[in-house]
Coordinates of C-alpha atoms in Angstrom, one line a residue:
M1 CA 4.7 15.0 -29.6
A2 CA 3.7 11.6 -30.7
Q3 CA 0.3 11.6 -32.8
L4 CA -2.1 8.6 -33.4
S5 CA -3.9 8.1 -36.4
D6 CA -7.7 8.7 -36.5
D7 CA -8.9 5.3 -36.5
C8 CA -6.7 4.3 -33.3
F9 CA -9.9 4.6 -31.2
A10 CA -12.6 4.1 -33.4
F11 CA -14.2 1.1 -31.6
G12 CA -17.6 2.0 -32.5
G13 CA -20.5 -0.1 -33.7
D14 CA -22.5 -2.6 -31.4
L15 CA -22.2 -2.8 -27.9
L16 CA -18.7 -3.9 -26.7
T17 CA -17.6 -6.3 -24.2
V18 CA -15.0 -5.2 -21.6
A19 CA -13.0 -8.3 -23.2
G20 CA -13.6 -6.8 -26.5
A21 CA -12.6 -3.3 -25.5
L22 CA -9.4 -4.5 -24.0
A23 CA -8.5 -6.6 -26.9
E24 CA -9.0 -3.4 -29.3
I25 CA -6.7 -1.6 -26.7
E26 CA -4.0 -3.9 -26.9
A27 CA -4.2 -4.2 -30.8
R28 CA -4.4 -0.6 -31.6
V29 CA -2.8 1.5 -29.0
I30 CA 1.0 2.6 -29.2
P31 CA 3.3 4.0 -26.8
L32 CA 3.4 7.8 -26.9
V33 CA 6.1 8.5 -25.2
E34 CA 9.9 8.5 -25.9
P35 CA 13.1 6.8 -23.9
E36 CA 15.6 8.3 -21.8
T37 CA 18.4 7.3 -19.8
V38 CA 18.1 8.3 -16.0
P39 CA 20.3 7.5 -13.0
L40 CA 19.1 4.1 -11.2
L41 CA 18.0 6.1 -8.2
A42 CA 15.6 8.2 -10.1
A43 CA 14.3 5.0 -11.8
A44 CA 11.8 3.9 -9.3
G45 CA 8.2 3.6 -10.8
R46 CA 9.4 4.3 -14.3
I47 CA 8.8 2.0 -17.2
L48 CA 11.7 0.2 -18.7
A49 CA 12.5 0.8 -22.5
R50 CA 15.0 -1.5 -23.4
D51 CA 15.8 -4.9 -21.9
V52 CA 18.3 -5.1 -19.2
V53 CA 20.7 -7.9 -20.4
A54 CA 23.3 -9.4 -17.9
T55 CA 26.7 -8.5 -18.9
M56 CA 27.9 -10.9 -16.3
N57 CA 27.1 -13.7 -13.7
L58 CA 25.4 -13.2 -10.8
P59 CA 27.0 -14.0 -8.5
P60 CA 30.1 -13.5 -10.5
H61 CA 31.9 -16.4 -8.7
D62 CA 31.3 -19.2 -6.3
N63 CA 31.0 -17.8 -2.6
S64 CA 29.9 -18.8 0.7
A65 CA 26.4 -18.4 1.9
V66 CA 27.3 -18.3 5.7
D67 CA 30.1 -17.5 8.3
G68 CA 32.1 -20.6 9.4
Y69 CA 34.6 -23.1 7.6
A70 CA 35.5 -24.5 4.4
V71 CA 37.1 -27.8 3.8
S72 CA 37.3 -30.5 0.8
H73 CA 34.1 -33.0 1.6
A74 CA 36.4 -35.8 0.8
D75 CA 38.4 -35.1 3.7
L76 CA 35.5 -35.5 6.0
I77 CA 35.0 -38.6 8.0
P78 CA 31.4 -40.1 7.2
G79 CA 30.5 -41.7 10.3
G80 CA 32.4 -39.5 13.2
D81 CA 33.6 -36.0 13.9
T82 CA 36.6 -34.4 11.8
V83 CA 39.1 -32.6 13.2
M84 CA 41.2 -30.3 10.7
P85 CA 43.7 -27.4 11.6
V86 CA 42.5 -23.9 10.6
T87 CA 45.4 -22.6 8.2
G88 CA 43.8 -19.7 6.5
R89 CA 40.7 -17.3 6.4
A90 CA 38.5 -16.2 3.5
A91 CA 36.4 -13.1 4.8
A92 CA 33.7 -11.1 2.6
G93 CA 35.7 -9.1 0.2
H94 CA 39.2 -10.6 0.9
P95 CA 39.5 -14.0 -0.6
L96 CA 42.0 -16.7 0.0
D97 CA 45.2 -15.4 -1.6
R98 CA 46.4 -19.0 -2.4
P99 CA 44.2 -22.3 -3.7
A100 CA 42.9 -24.1 -0.6
R101 CA 44.6 -27.6 0.0
R102 CA 43.4 -30.7 1.2
G103 CA 43.4 -31.6 4.7
E104 CA 43.0 -28.0 6.0
A105 CA 40.2 -25.7 6.8
I106 CA 39.4 -22.4 5.5
R107 CA 37.6 -19.9 7.9
T108 CA 34.2 -19.2 5.9
V109 CA 31.7 -21.8 5.0
M110 CA 31.0 -24.6 7.4
M111 CA 28.6 -23.1 9.5
Q112 CA 30.1 -21.7 12.9
E113 CA 27.1 -23.3 15.1
D114 CA 28.0 -26.7 13.9
C115 CA 31.6 -26.5 14.6
A116 CA 33.8 -26.2 17.5
F117 CA 37.2 -24.6 17.4
E118 CA 39.8 -24.9 19.7
A119 CA 43.7 -24.7 19.5
G120 CA 44.0 -23.9 15.9
Q121 CA 42.0 -26.7 14.8
V122 CA 38.1 -27.1 14.2
L123 CA 36.2 -30.1 15.0
I124 CA 33.2 -31.0 12.1
K125 CA 30.3 -32.7 13.1
P126 CA 29.4 -35.7 10.5
G127 CA 26.3 -35.1 7.9
I128 CA 27.2 -32.1 5.9
K129 CA 26.4 -32.6 2.3
R130 CA 29.0 -31.9 -0.5
G131 CA 28.2 -28.5 -1.7
A132 CA 26.3 -27.3 1.2
N133 CA 26.3 -23.6 2.2
R134 CA 28.0 -22.6 -1.1
R135 CA 26.5 -20.2 -3.9
Q136 CA 27.4 -20.9 -7.5
A137 CA 28.3 -18.6 -9.8
G138 CA 25.4 -17.3 -11.8
E139 CA 22.8 -19.1 -9.7
D140 CA 20.8 -16.0 -9.8
I141 CA 21.5 -14.5 -13.1
T142 CA 23.4 -15.9 -16.1
E143 CA 25.4 -13.7 -18.4
G144 CA 23.4 -12.9 -21.4
E145 CA 20.4 -13.7 -19.9
V146 CA 17.4 -11.1 -19.9
A147 CA 17.1 -10.0 -16.2
L148 CA 14.5 -7.3 -16.6
P149 CA 12.2 -7.2 -19.7
A150 CA 11.1 -3.8 -21.3
G151 CA 7.8 -2.6 -20.5
Q152 CA 8.4 -3.7 -16.9
R153 CA 7.3 -0.9 -14.2
L154 CA 10.3 -0.8 -12.2
R155 CA 10.0 -1.7 -8.3
A156 CA 12.4 -1.5 -5.5
P157 CA 13.6 -5.3 -6.3
D158 CA 14.2 -4.5 -10.0
L159 CA 16.6 -1.7 -8.9
G160 CA 18.2 -4.2 -6.6
L161 CA 18.9 -6.6 -9.5
A162 CA 19.9 -3.9 -12.1
A163 CA 22.4 -2.6 -9.2
A164 CA 23.9 -6.1 -8.7
L165 CA 24.5 -6.2 -12.0
G166 CA 26.5 -3.1 -12.1
R167 CA 24.0 -1.0 -13.9
C168 CA 24.2 2.7 -12.4
D169 CA 21.5 3.8 -15.1
L170 CA 18.6 2.7 -16.9
C171 CA 16.7 3.6 -20.1
V172 CA 13.1 4.3 -19.2
F173 CA 10.2 6.1 -21.0
R174 CA 9.6 9.7 -20.0
P175 CA 6.4 9.9 -18.1
L176 CA 3.2 10.3 -19.7
H177 CA 2.2 13.9 -19.6
V178 CA -1.7 14.2 -18.5
A179 CA -4.0 17.2 -18.6
L180 CA -6.9 16.3 -16.1
L181 CA -10.2 18.4 -15.7
S182 CA -13.8 17.7 -14.2
T183 CA -16.9 19.3 -16.1
G184 CA -20.1 20.5 -14.4
D185 CA -21.8 23.9 -13.3
E186 CA -22.7 21.9 -10.2
V187 CA -19.3 21.1 -9.1
R188 CA -17.2 22.9 -6.8
D189 CA -13.5 22.5 -5.2
P190 CA -13.3 21.6 -2.1
G191 CA -13.3 24.2 0.7
A192 CA -15.0 26.5 -1.6
P193 CA -18.9 27.7 -0.7
L194 CA -21.5 25.2 -1.5
P195 CA -24.7 26.6 -2.8
Q196 CA -28.1 24.6 -3.1
G197 CA -27.5 22.0 -5.7
A198 CA -24.0 21.9 -5.7
I199 CA -21.3 19.1 -4.9
Y200 CA -17.7 18.9 -4.2
D201 CA -15.6 17.5 -6.8
A202 CA -14.2 14.1 -5.9
N203 CA -13.3 13.0 -9.3
R204 CA -10.2 15.0 -9.8
F205 CA -8.4 14.2 -6.7
M206 CA -9.2 10.3 -7.0
L207 CA -8.1 10.4 -10.6
A208 CA -5.1 12.3 -10.1
A209 CA -3.8 9.9 -7.5
L210 CA -4.5 6.9 -9.8
L211 CA -2.2 8.6 -12.8
A212 CA 0.3 9.4 -10.5
G213 CA 0.2 5.8 -9.1
L214 CA 0.7 5.1 -12.8
G215 CA 3.6 7.2 -13.1
C216 CA 2.0 10.0 -15.2
T217 CA 2.8 13.7 -14.4
V218 CA -0.5 15.1 -14.1
N219 CA -1.4 18.8 -15.0
D220 CA -4.5 20.0 -13.1
F221 CA -7.0 22.2 -15.3
G222 CA -9.5 22.3 -12.6
I223 CA -13.3 22.3 -13.0
R224 CA -14.9 23.4 -16.3
P225 CA -18.4 24.6 -17.1
D226 CA -20.9 23.2 -19.1
R227 CA -20.7 25.5 -21.9
Q228 CA -19.5 24.3 -25.4
A229 CA -17.2 27.2 -26.3
A230 CA -15.3 27.0 -22.8
L231 CA -14.5 23.5 -23.0
A232 CA -13.4 23.7 -26.5
D233 CA -11.0 26.4 -25.6
V234 CA -9.6 24.5 -22.7
L235 CA -9.3 21.4 -24.4
A236 CA -7.4 22.8 -27.2
A237 CA -4.8 24.4 -24.7
A238 CA -4.6 21.1 -23.3
S239 CA -3.6 19.2 -26.4
A240 CA -0.7 21.7 -27.2
Q241 CA 1.4 20.3 -24.1
H242 CA 0.2 17.0 -23.3
D243 CA 0.1 13.0 -24.2
L244 CA -3.1 12.4 -22.9
I245 CA -6.4 14.5 -21.7
V246 CA -8.7 13.0 -18.9
T247 CA -12.0 14.0 -18.3
S248 CA -14.9 13.3 -15.9
G249 CA -18.5 14.4 -16.5
G250 CA -20.2 15.8 -19.6
V251 CA -19.9 12.7 -21.7
S252 CA -23.3 11.5 -21.7
T253 CA -26.3 12.9 -24.2
G254 CA -28.0 15.1 -21.8
E255 CA -28.4 18.4 -22.9
E256 CA -25.8 20.0 -20.7
D257 CA -23.0 17.3 -21.7
H258 CA -21.1 19.3 -23.9
V259 CA -18.0 17.2 -23.9
R260 CA -18.7 15.5 -27.2
S261 CA -19.4 18.7 -29.1
A262 CA -16.5 20.3 -28.1
V263 CA -14.0 17.3 -28.7
E264 CA -15.9 16.8 -32.2
Q265 CA -15.2 20.4 -33.0
L266 CA -11.4 19.9 -32.5
G267 CA -11.1 16.3 -33.6
S268 CA -13.0 13.1 -33.0
L269 CA -15.1 11.3 -30.5
F270 CA -16.1 7.7 -30.2
F271 CA -18.1 6.3 -27.3
W272 CA -17.1 2.9 -26.1
R273 CA -20.5 1.5 -26.1
L274 CA -20.0 -0.9 -23.5
A275 CA -22.0 -3.7 -21.8
I276 CA -20.8 -2.7 -18.4
K277 CA -22.3 -1.3 -14.9
P278 CA -21.1 0.9 -13.0
G279 CA -19.6 3.0 -16.1
R280 CA -21.8 3.9 -18.9
P281 CA -21.0 6.3 -20.8
V282 CA -17.3 5.9 -21.5
A283 CA -15.7 8.0 -24.3
L284 CA -12.4 7.8 -26.3
G285 CA -11.4 10.4 -28.7
Q286 CA -8.6 12.9 -30.3
V287 CA -8.1 16.4 -29.9
N288 CA -5.9 17.8 -32.3
G289 CA -4.0 14.2 -32.5
V290 CA -3.9 13.9 -28.8
P291 CA -5.7 10.8 -27.0
L292 CA -8.9 12.1 -24.8
I293 CA -10.7 9.6 -22.1
G294 CA -14.0 10.7 -21.0
L295 CA -15.3 9.4 -17.9
P296 CA -18.6 9.3 -16.1
G297 CA -19.2 11.9 -13.7
N298 CA -20.7 9.6 -11.0
P299 CA -17.7 9.0 -8.8
V300 CA -18.0 4.8 -8.6
A301 CA -18.7 4.7 -12.5
A302 CA -15.4 7.2 -12.7
I303 CA -13.2 4.8 -10.5
V304 CA -14.4 1.6 -11.8
T305 CA -14.1 2.4 -15.6
F306 CA -10.6 4.0 -14.9
L307 CA -9.2 0.7 -13.2
V308 CA -11.0 -1.7 -15.5
L309 CA -10.6 0.5 -19.3
A310 CA -8.5 3.5 -18.4
R311 CA -5.7 1.9 -16.6
P312 CA -4.4 -0.4 -19.2
L313 CA -4.9 2.0 -21.8
I314 CA -2.8 4.5 -20.3
A315 CA -0.2 1.6 -19.4
K316 CA -0.2 0.8 -23.2
L317 CA 0.4 4.9 -23.9
A318 CA 3.1 4.8 -21.4
G319 CA 4.9 2.0 -22.6
A320 CA 4.2 -0.5 -20.1
I321 CA 3.7 -4.4 -20.7
A322 CA 0.0 -5.4 -21.3
S323 CA -0.9 -7.3 -18.0
E324 CA -4.5 -7.9 -16.4
P325 CA -4.9 -7.5 -12.8
R326 CA -4.9 -10.9 -10.9
C327 CA -8.4 -11.9 -9.4
F328 CA -8.9 -14.5 -6.8
P329 CA -12.0 -16.9 -6.7
V330 CA -13.9 -16.4 -3.7
R331 CA -17.5 -17.7 -2.5
A332 CA -20.5 -15.1 -2.9
G333 CA -22.2 -15.0 0.5
F334 CA -25.1 -13.4 -0.9
G335 CA -27.9 -13.7 -3.8
Y336 CA -27.8 -11.3 -6.7
R337 CA -29.6 -11.1 -10.0
K338 CA -28.7 -9.1 -13.0
R339 CA -28.9 -8.6 -16.7
P340 CA -27.3 -11.3 -18.7
G341 CA -25.1 -10.0 -21.6
R342 CA -23.5 -7.4 -19.4
R343 CA -20.5 -7.3 -16.8
E344 CA -20.9 -6.1 -13.7
Y345 CA -18.5 -5.1 -11.0
L346 CA -20.0 -5.3 -7.3
R347 CA -18.2 -3.7 -4.4
A348 CA -17.6 -6.2 -1.8
R349 CA -15.5 -7.0 1.6
L350 CA -14.1 -10.3 2.5
E351 CA -14.6 -12.3 5.5
R352 CA -13.1 -15.7 6.6
K353 CA -15.8 -18.5 7.4
G354 CA -13.5 -21.4 8.7
E355 CA -11.4 -22.5 5.7
T356 CA -13.1 -20.7 3.1
V357 CA -13.4 -17.0 2.3
V358 CA -16.7 -15.6 1.6
A359 CA -17.4 -12.0 -0.3
L360 CA -19.9 -9.9 1.1
K361 CA -21.7 -7.3 -1.1
Y362 CA -21.9 -3.7 -0.1
P363 CA -25.2 -3.2 0.8
R364 CA -25.6 0.2 -1.2
D365 CA -24.4 -0.1 -4.6
G366 CA -25.4 3.4 -6.2
A367 CA -22.8 4.8 -8.9
G368 CA -22.5 7.8 -6.7
I369 CA -21.7 6.1 -3.3
L370 CA -18.1 6.8 -2.8
S371 CA -18.0 5.1 0.5
S372 CA -18.8 2.0 -1.0
I373 CA -15.3 1.8 -2.8
V374 CA -13.5 3.4 0.8
R375 CA -15.4 0.5 2.8
S376 CA -15.0 -2.3 0.3
D377 CA -11.9 -4.7 -0.2
G378 CA -12.4 -4.9 -4.0
L379 CA -14.9 -5.5 -6.8
L380 CA -16.4 -8.7 -7.6
V381 CA -16.0 -9.6 -11.1
V382 CA -19.9 -10.7 -12.4
N383 CA -19.4 -11.8 -16.1
E384 CA -21.7 -11.2 -19.1
A385 CA -23.1 -14.9 -19.0
V386 CA -24.1 -14.9 -15.5
S387 CA -27.6 -14.0 -14.7
E388 CA -28.0 -15.1 -11.2
L389 CA -25.7 -15.5 -8.3
T390 CA -26.6 -17.9 -5.1
V391 CA -24.9 -18.2 -2.1
G392 CA -21.8 -20.2 -2.0
T393 CA -21.3 -19.5 -5.8
M394 CA -17.7 -19.2 -6.9
I395 CA -16.9 -15.7 -8.2
D396 CA -13.9 -13.9 -9.2
F397 CA -12.7 -11.1 -6.9
L398 CA -10.3 -8.3 -7.8
P399 CA -8.5 -6.8 -4.6
F400 CA -8.1 -3.0 -4.7
S401 CA -4.3 -3.8 -3.7
E402 CA -4.0 -5.0 -7.4
V403 CA -5.2 -1.9 -9.0
L404 CA -5.2 1.3 -6.5
G405 CA -1.8 2.8 -5.8

């Protein structure tokens, strides 16, 4: 199993901006997984480990884009109808067995709807342009071109392009193996009895789905109690067979937050002291050389920090090209004040008002209100320099469709 040096996640120090944390990830984190070759049908969702370089033109030769008739453009009468004998046929997969000659029409290219056929002759209307309805060899991909770059997560069109180039298998990174656990004496599995003061575990199920959406294989370590010795044992076991450990809860500085001491017993823990809301605290560390991400226990904070910070880090560990999700400018349909110097992510839904898209903030914004994520369309990104939003202010909007699988 690949291991990282102890300084890989050492982002400590003064309060760090989100942009600074992402820059640290890009600069310091390296892929942990090895390449393997898999059949094309098994490559969906995997991350390409090597460039796919075209060994042929696509299409490999000139061909017809429509059904109809092929003629020499020089034989057409510019100002009127042209009548030509039909002397051959070239169908898909069955090319003409000889070169086409001047003065004849071959059944294939000229759109049939624009022609009239009678008694072995075709009448062609004027106005057709030279080269119309003809696909040029290599107009899609040329031989020697990088058709698919390494680091790309393979989607259905990518597999189609690889197949069109004759590839039957691809070199991809193996999936990142992730150990996932929740912490807290108050946390219970759904369906179990719920005593006074207890809550059901939402985080593990959200995070498992998010990790699977990034192509990870997830091993569920369940809920672990707030006891250092027990946490140390499970973290040690998880580090033996996984590339990454993801936890939620127990990374703050409270008396019952024991993840920190358990990690430090086995390795090292560095807090991302981030200027972000919701989301503090987020922690990174290593257990026996295996990276660990410690996310907040509040479910909204857990999902926001996963999307903003853990998601790009996991993608980098898995060998994917680093790419920021796309934000889109919208107008704020509400007023809002915040502390400058901190980036905030507000849950919002979109409404169209005339020609303008307006964002409306979800009315309840606590870090534990999970319905605010379910009933919103995405996150408004209120950057560090902003201290106040007024109605009509343009602001970046991150759609959940960009980051939720």
